[in-house]
PDB file of C-alpha atoms and ligand atoms in Angstrom:
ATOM      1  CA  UNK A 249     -13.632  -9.411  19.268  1.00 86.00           C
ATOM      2  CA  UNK A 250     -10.407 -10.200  17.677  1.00 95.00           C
ATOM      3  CA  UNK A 251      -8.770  -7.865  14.985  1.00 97.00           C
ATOM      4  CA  UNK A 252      -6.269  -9.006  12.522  1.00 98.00           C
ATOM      5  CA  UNK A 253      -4.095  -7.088  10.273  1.00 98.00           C
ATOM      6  CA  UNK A 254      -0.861  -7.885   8.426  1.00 98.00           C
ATOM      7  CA  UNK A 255       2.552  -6.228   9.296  1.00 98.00           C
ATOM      8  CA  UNK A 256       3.943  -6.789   6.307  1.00 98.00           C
ATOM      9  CA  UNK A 257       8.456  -8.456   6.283  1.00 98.00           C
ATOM     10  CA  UNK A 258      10.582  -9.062   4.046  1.00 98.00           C
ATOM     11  CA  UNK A 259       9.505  -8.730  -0.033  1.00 97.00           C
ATOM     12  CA  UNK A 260       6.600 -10.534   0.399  1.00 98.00           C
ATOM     13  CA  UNK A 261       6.202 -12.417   3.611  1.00 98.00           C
ATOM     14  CA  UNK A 262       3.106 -11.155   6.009  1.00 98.00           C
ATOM     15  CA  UNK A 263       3.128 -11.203   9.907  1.00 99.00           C
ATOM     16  CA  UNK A 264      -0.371 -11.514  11.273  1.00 99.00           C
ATOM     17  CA  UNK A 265      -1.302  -9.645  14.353  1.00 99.00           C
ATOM     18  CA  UNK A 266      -3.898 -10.532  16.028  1.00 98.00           C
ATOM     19  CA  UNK A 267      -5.323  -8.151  18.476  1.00 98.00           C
ATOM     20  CA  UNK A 268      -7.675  -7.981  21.509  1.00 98.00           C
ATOM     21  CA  UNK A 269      -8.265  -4.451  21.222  1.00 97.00           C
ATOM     22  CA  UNK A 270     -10.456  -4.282  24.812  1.00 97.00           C
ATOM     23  CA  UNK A 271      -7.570  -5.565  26.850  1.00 98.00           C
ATOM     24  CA  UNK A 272      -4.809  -4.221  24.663  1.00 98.00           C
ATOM     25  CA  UNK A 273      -2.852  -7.375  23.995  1.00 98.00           C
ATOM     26  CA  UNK A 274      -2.046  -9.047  20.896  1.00 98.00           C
ATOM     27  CA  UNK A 275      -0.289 -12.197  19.135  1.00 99.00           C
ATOM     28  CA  UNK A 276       1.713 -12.625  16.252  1.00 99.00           C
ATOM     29  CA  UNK A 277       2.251 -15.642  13.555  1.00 99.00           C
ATOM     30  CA  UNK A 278       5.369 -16.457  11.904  1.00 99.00           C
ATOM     31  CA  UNK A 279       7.214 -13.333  13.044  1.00 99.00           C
ATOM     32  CA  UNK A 280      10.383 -13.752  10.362  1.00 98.00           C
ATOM     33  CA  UNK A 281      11.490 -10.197  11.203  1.00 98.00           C
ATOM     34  CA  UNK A 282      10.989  -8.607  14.743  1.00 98.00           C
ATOM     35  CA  UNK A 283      11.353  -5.199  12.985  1.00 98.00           C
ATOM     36  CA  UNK A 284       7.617  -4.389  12.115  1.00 98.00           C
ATOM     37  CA  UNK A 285       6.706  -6.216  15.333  1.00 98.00           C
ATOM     38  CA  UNK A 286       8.338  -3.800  17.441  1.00 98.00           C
ATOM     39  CA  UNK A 287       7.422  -0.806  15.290  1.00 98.00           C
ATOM     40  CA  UNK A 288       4.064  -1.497  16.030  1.00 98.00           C
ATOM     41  CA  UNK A 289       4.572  -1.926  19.698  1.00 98.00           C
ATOM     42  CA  UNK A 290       6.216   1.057  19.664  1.00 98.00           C
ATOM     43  CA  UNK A 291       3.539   3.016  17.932  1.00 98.00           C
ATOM     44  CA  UNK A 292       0.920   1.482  20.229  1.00 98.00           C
ATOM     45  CA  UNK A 293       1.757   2.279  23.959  1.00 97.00           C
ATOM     46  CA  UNK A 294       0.279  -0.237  26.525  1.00 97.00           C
ATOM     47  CA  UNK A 295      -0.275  -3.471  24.514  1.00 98.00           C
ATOM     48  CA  UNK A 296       1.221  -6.457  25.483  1.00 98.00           C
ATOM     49  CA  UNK A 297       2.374  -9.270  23.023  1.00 98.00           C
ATOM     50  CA  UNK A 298       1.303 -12.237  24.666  1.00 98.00           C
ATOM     51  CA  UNK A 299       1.914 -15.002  21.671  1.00 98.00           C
ATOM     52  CA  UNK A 300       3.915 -16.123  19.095  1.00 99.00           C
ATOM     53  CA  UNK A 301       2.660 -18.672  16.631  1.00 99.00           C
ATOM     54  CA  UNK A 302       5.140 -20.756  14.575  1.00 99.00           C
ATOM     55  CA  UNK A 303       3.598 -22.828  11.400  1.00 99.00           C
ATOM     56  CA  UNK A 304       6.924 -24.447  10.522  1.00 98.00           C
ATOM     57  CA  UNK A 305      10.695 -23.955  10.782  1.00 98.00           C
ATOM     58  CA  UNK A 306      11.918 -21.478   7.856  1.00 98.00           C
ATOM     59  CA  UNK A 307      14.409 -18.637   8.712  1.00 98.00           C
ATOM     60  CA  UNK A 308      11.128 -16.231   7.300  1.00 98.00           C
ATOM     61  CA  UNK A 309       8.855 -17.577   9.531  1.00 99.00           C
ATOM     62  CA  UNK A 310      11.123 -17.839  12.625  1.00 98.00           C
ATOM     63  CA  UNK A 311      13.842 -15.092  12.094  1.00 98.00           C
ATOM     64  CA  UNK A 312      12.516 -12.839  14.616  1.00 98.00           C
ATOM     65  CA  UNK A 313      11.326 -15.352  17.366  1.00 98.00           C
ATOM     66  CA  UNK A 314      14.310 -14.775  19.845  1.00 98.00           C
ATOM     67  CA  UNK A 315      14.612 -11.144  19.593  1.00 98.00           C
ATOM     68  CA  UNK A 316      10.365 -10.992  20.418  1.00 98.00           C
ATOM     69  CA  UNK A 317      10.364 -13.417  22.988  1.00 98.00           C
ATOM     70  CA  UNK A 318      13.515 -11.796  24.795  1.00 98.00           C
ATOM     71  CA  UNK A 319      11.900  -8.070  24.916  1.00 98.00           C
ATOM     72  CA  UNK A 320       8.479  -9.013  25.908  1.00 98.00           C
ATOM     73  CA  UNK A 321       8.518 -12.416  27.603  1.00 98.00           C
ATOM     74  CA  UNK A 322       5.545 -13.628  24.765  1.00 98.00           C
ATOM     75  CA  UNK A 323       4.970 -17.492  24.753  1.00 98.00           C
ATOM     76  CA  UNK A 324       6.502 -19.368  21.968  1.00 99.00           C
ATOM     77  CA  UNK A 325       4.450 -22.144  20.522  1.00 99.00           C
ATOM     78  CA  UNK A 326       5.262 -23.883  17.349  1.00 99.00           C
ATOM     79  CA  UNK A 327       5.561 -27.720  16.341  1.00 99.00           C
ATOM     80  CA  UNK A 328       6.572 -30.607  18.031  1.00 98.00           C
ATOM     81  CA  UNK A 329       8.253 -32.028  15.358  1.00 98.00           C
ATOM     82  CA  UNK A 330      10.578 -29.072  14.254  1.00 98.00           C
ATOM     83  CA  UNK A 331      12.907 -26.942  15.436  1.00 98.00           C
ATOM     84  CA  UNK A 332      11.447 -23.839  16.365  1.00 98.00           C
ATOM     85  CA  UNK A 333      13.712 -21.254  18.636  1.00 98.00           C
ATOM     86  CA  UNK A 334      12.629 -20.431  22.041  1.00 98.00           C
ATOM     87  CA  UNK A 335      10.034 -22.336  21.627  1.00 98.00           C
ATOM     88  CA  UNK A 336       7.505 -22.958  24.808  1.00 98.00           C
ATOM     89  CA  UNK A 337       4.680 -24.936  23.820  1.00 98.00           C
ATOM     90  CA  UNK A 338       5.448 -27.720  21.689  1.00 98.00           C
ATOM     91  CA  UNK A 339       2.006 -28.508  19.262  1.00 99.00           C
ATOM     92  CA  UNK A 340       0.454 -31.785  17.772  1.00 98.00           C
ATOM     93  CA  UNK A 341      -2.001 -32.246  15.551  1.00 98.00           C
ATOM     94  CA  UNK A 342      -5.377 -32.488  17.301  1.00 98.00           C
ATOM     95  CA  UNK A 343      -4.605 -30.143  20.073  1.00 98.00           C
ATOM     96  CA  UNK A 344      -5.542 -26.619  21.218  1.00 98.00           C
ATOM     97  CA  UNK A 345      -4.114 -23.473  21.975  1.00 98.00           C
ATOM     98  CA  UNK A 346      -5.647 -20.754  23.808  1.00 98.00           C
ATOM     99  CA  UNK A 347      -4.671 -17.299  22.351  1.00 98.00           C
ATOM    100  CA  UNK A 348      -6.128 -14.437  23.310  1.00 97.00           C
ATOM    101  CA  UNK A 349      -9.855 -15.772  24.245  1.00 96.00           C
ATOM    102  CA  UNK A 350      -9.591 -18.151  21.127  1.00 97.00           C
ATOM    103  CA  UNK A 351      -9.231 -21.968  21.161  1.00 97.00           C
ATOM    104  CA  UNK A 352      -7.063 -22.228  18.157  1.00 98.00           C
ATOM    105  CA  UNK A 353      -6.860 -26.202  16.663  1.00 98.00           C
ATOM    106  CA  UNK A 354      -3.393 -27.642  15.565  1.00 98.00           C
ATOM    107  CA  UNK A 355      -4.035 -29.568  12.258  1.00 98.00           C
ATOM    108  CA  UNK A 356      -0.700 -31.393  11.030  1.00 98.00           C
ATOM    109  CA  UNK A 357       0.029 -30.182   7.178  1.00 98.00           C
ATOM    110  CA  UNK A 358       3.115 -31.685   6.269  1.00 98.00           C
ATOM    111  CA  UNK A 359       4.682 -31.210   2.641  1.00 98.00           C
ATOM    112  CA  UNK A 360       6.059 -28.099   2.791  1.00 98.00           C
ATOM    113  CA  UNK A 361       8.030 -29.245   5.353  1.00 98.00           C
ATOM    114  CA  UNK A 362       7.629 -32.001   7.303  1.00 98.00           C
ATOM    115  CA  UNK A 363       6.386 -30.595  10.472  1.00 98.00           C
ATOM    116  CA  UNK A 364       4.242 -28.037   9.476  1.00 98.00           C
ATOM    117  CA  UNK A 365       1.067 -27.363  11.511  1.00 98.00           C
ATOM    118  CA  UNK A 366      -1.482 -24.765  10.643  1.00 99.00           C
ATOM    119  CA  UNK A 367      -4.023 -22.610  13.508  1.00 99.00           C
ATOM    120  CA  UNK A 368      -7.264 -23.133  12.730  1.00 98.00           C
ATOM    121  CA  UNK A 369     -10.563 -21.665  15.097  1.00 98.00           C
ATOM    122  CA  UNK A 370     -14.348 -22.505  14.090  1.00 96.00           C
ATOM    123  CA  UNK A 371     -15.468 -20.121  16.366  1.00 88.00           C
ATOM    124  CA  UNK A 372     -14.124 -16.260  15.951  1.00 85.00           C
ATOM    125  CA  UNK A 373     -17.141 -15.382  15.092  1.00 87.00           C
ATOM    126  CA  UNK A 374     -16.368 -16.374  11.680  1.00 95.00           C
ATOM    127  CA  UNK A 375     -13.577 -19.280  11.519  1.00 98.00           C
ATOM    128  CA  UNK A 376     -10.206 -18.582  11.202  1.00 98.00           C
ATOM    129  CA  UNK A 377      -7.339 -20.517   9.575  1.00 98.00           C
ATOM    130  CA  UNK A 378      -3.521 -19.400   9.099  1.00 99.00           C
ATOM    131  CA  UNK A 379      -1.773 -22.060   6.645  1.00 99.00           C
ATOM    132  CA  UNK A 380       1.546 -20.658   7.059  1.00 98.00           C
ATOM    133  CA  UNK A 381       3.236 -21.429   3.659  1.00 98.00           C
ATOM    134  CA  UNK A 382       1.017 -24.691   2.913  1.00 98.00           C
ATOM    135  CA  UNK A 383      -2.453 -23.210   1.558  1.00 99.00           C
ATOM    136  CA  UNK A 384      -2.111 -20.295  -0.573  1.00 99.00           C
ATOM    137  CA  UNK A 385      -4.177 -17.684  -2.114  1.00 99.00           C
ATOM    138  CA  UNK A 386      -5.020 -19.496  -5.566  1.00 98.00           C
ATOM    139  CA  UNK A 387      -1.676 -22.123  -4.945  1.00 98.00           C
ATOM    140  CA  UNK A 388      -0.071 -24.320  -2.309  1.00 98.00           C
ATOM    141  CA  UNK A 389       3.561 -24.099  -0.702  1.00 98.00           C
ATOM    142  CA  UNK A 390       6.029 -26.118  -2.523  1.00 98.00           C
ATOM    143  CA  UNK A 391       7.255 -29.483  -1.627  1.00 98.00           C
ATOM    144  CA  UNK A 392      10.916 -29.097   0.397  1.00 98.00           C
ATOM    145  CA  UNK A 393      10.466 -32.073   2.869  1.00 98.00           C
ATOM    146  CA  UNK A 394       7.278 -33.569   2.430  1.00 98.00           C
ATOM    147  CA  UNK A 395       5.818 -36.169  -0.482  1.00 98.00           C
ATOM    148  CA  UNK A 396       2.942 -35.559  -3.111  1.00 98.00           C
ATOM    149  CA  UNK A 397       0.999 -37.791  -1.362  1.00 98.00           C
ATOM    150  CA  UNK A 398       1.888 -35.586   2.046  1.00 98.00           C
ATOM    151  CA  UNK A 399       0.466 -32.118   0.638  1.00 98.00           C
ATOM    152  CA  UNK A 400      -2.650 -33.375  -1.208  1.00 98.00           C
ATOM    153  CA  UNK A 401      -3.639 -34.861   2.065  1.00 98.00           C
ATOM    154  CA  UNK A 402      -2.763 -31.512   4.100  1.00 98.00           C
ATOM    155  CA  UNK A 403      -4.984 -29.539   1.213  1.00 98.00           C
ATOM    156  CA  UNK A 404      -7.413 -31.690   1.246  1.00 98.00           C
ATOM    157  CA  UNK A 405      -7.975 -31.664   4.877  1.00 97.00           C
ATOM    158  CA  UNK A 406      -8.052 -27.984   4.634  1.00 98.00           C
ATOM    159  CA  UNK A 407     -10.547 -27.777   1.455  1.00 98.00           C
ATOM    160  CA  UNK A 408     -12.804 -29.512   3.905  1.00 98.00           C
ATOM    161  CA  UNK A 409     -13.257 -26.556   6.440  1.00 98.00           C
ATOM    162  CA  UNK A 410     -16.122 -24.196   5.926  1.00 98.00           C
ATOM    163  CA  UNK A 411     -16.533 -21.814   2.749  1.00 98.00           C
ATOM    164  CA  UNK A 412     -16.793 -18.984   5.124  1.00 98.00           C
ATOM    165  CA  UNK A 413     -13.622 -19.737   6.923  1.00 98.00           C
ATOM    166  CA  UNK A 414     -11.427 -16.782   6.757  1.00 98.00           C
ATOM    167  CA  UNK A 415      -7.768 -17.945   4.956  1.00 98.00           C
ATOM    168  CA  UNK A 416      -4.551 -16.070   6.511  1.00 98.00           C
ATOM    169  CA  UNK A 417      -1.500 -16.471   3.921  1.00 98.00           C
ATOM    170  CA  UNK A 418       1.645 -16.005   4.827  1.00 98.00           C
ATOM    171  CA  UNK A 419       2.809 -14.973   1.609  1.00 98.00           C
ATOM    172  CA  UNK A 420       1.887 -12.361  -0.923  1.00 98.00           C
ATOM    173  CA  UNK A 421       2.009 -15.149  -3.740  1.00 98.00           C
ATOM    174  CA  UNK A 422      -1.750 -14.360  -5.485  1.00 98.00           C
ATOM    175  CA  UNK A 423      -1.017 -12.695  -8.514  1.00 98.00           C
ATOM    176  CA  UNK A 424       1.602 -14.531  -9.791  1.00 98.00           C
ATOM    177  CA  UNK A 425      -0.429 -17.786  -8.692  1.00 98.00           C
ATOM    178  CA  UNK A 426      -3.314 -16.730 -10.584  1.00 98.00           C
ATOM    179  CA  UNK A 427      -1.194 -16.018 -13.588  1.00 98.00           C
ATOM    180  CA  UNK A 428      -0.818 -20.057 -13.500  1.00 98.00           C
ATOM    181  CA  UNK A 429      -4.528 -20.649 -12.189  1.00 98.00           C
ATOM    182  CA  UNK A 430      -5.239 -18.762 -16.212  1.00 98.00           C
ATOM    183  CA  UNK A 431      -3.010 -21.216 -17.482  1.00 98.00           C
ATOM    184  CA  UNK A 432      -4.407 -24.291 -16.246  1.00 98.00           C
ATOM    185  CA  UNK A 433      -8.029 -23.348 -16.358  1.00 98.00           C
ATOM    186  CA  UNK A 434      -8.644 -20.287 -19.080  1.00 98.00           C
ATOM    187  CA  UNK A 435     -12.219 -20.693 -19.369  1.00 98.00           C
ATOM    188  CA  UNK A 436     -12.812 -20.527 -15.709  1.00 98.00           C
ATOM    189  CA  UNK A 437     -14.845 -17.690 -14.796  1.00 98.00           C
ATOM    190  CA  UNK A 438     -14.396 -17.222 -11.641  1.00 98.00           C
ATOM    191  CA  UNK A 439     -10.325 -17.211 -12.213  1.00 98.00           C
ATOM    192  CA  UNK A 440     -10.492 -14.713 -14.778  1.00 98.00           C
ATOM    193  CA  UNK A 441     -12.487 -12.402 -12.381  1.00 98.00           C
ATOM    194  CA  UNK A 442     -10.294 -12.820  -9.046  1.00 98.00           C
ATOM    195  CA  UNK A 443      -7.100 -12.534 -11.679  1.00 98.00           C
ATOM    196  CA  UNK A 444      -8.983  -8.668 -12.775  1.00 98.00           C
ATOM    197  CA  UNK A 445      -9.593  -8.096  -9.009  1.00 98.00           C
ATOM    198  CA  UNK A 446      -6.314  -9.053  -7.563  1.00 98.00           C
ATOM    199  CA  UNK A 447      -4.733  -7.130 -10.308  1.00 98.00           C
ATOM    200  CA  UNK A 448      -6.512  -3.938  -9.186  1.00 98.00           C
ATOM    201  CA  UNK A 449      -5.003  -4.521  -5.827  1.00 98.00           C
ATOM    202  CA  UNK A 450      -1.823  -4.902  -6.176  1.00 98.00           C
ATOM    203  CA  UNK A 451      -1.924  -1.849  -8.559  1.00 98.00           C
ATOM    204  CA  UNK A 452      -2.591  -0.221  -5.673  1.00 98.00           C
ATOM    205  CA  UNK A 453      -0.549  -1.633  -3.377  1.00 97.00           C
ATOM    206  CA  UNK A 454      -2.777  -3.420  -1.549  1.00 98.00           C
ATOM    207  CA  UNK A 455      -3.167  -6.584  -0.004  1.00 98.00           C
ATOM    208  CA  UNK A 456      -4.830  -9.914  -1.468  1.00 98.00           C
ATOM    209  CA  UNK A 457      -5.863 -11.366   1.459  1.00 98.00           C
ATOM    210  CA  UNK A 458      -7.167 -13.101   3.784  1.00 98.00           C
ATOM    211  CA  UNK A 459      -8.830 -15.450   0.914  1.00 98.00           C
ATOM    212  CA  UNK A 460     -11.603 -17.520   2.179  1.00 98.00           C
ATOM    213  CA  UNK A 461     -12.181 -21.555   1.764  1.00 98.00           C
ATOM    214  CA  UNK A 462     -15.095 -20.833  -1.041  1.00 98.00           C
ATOM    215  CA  UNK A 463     -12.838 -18.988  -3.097  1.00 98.00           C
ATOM    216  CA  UNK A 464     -10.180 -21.430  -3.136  1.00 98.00           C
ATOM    217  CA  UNK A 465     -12.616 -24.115  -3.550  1.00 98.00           C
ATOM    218  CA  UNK A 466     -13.423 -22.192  -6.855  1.00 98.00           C
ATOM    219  CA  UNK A 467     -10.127 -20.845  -7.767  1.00 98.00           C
ATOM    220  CA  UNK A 468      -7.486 -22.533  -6.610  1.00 98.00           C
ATOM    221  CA  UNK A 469      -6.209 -24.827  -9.254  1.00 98.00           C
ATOM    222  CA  UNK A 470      -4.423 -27.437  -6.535  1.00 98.00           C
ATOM    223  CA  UNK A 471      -7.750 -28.038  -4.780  1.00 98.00           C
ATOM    224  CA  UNK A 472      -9.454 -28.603  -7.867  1.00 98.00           C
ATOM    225  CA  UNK A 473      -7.620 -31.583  -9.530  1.00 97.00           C
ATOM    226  CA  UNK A 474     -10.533 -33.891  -9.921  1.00 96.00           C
ATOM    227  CA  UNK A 475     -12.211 -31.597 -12.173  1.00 97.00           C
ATOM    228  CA  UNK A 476     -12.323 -33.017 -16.092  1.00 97.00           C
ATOM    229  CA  UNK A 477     -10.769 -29.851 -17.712  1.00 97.00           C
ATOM    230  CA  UNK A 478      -8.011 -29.319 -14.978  1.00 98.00           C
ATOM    231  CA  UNK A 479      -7.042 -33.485 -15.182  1.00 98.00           C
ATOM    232  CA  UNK A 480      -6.999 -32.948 -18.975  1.00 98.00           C
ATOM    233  CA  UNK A 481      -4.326 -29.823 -19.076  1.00 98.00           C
ATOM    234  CA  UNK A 482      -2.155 -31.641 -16.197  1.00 98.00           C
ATOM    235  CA  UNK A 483      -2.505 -34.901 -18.866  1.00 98.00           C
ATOM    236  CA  UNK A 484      -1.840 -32.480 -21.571  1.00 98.00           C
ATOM    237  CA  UNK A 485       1.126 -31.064 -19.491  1.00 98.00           C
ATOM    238  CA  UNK A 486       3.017 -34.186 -19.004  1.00 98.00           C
ATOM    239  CA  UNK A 487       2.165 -36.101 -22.162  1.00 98.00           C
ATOM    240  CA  UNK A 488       0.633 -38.716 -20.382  1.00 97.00           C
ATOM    241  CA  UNK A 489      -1.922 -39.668 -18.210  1.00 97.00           C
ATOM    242  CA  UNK A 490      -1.861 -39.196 -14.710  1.00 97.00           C
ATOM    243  CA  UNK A 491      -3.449 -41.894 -13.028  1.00 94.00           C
ATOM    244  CA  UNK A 492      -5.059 -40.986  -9.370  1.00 96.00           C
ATOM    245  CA  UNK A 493      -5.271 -37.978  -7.468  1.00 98.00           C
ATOM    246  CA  UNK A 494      -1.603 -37.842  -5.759  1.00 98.00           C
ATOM    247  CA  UNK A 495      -0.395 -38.464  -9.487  1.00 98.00           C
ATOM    248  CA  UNK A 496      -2.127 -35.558 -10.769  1.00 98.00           C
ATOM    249  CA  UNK A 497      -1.169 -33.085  -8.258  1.00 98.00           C
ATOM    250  CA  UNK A 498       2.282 -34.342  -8.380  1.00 98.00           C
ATOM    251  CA  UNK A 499       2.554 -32.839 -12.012  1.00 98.00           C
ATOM    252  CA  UNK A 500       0.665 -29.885 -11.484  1.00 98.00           C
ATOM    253  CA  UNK A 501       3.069 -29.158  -8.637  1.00 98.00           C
ATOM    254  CA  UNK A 502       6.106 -29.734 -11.183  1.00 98.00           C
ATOM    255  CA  UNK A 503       4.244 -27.521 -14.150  1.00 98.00           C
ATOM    256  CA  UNK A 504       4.002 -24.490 -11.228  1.00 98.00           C
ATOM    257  CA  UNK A 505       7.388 -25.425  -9.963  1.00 98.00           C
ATOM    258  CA  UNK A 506       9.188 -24.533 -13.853  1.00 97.00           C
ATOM    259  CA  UNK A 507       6.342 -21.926 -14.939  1.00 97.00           C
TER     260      UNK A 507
HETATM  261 ZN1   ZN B 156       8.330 -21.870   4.214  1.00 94.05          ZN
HETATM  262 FE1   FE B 157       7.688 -18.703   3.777  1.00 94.05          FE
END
């Protein structure tokens, strides 16, 4: 039985660390700072850090590779098609990584940038997915290297996994991307209720996530551009119609991008 929890870097950047709490070792994705890495190691005597997982290349996603790899000796693996420091294991799409008892899948999701894979397990016992900075709670990364055409594809691929399937952000975006969700959808129920509920949270201080596939499905305004009302407010948006799917995301990537 896996446990995950978020070590929280930077202003809003989360490290997820997985742990195998019977044999005391653990794993960590997109470790941008080693700082709350090694506070935690510290604070829990005997556990080994076996893993790093990379998503993609960005300085808060990889900043504190080097520094955890040279301490504890864990395996790097990351990309193929980026550069990722230290890295060990160099991932594709389509193939698997064993981390701590799991098979984790490599699924290519390039848009963000243009190597970007995400980890993705069916079997956990409820399935697992960390995006890295391409599928967010209520948005999507934006678009540094990668086309339109890119990212829908990546989301699209990821919309398809189960409802159930757990969603591991690596951002703490989900208020402010709800804020938009409101704006592009106002008479959509289930936005206006995870907008009230996420509110509460971070009133609190607490965390968002993880999110889960339904959810997104329901509220996430960049997986839901073929519905009529969300086609009609990007049309409204740009002036224009927006013919096709890619087109459509396109500008609702632009109206997020300025809002
Ligand atoms: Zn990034
Ligand atoms: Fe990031």
């Amino acid at each position: 039985m896996i446990q995950i929890d978020a070590l929280p870097a930077f202003s809003d950047n989360y490290i997820w660390l997985l742990q195998d709490t019977a044999k005391r070792r653990c794993a960590v994705v997109d470790p941008g700072d080693a700082a709350p890495v090694f506070a935690w190691l510290q604070a829990h005597p005997g556990w080994v850090l076996e893993d790093i997982l990379i998503t993609h290349h960005h300085h808060d996603h990889v900043g504190g590779v080097e520094a955890l790899k040279r301490a504890t000796g864990a395996r790097v693996c990351g990309p193929a098609d980026e550069h990722i420091p230290a890295r060990d294991l160099a991932l594709a799409h389509g193939e698997q990584v064993r981390v701590l008892g799991l098979d984790l899948e490599v699924i290519a999701v390039p848009g963000h940038t243009l190597g970007h894979i995400a980890y993705y397990t069916a079997h956990a016992p409820i399935p697992l997915l960390f995006p890295g900075d391409t599928l967010f709670a209520a948005g999507c990364g934006r678009l540094f290297e990668g086309t339109p055409a890119q990212m829908h594809d990546a989301l699209q691929r990821l919309a398809a996994l189960p409802g159930e399937t757990l969603i591991y952000c690596a951002h703490e975006y989900t208020l402010s991307n709800l804020r938009f969700a409101c704006a592009v959808e106002p008479h959509n129920a289930s936005i206006t209720q995870r907008f009230e509920d996420v509110t509460r949270l971070r009133a609190d201080d607490r965390i968002s996530l993880p999110s889960n596939m339904a959810l997104e499905r329901l509220t996430n305004p960049f997986l839901r551009i073929t519905e009529t009302s969300v086609k009609q407010k990007i049309d409204e948006w740009t002036g224009h119609a927006n013919e096709g799917e890619v087109a459509a995301f396109a500008a609702l990537r632009r109206w997020k991008d300025g809002f």
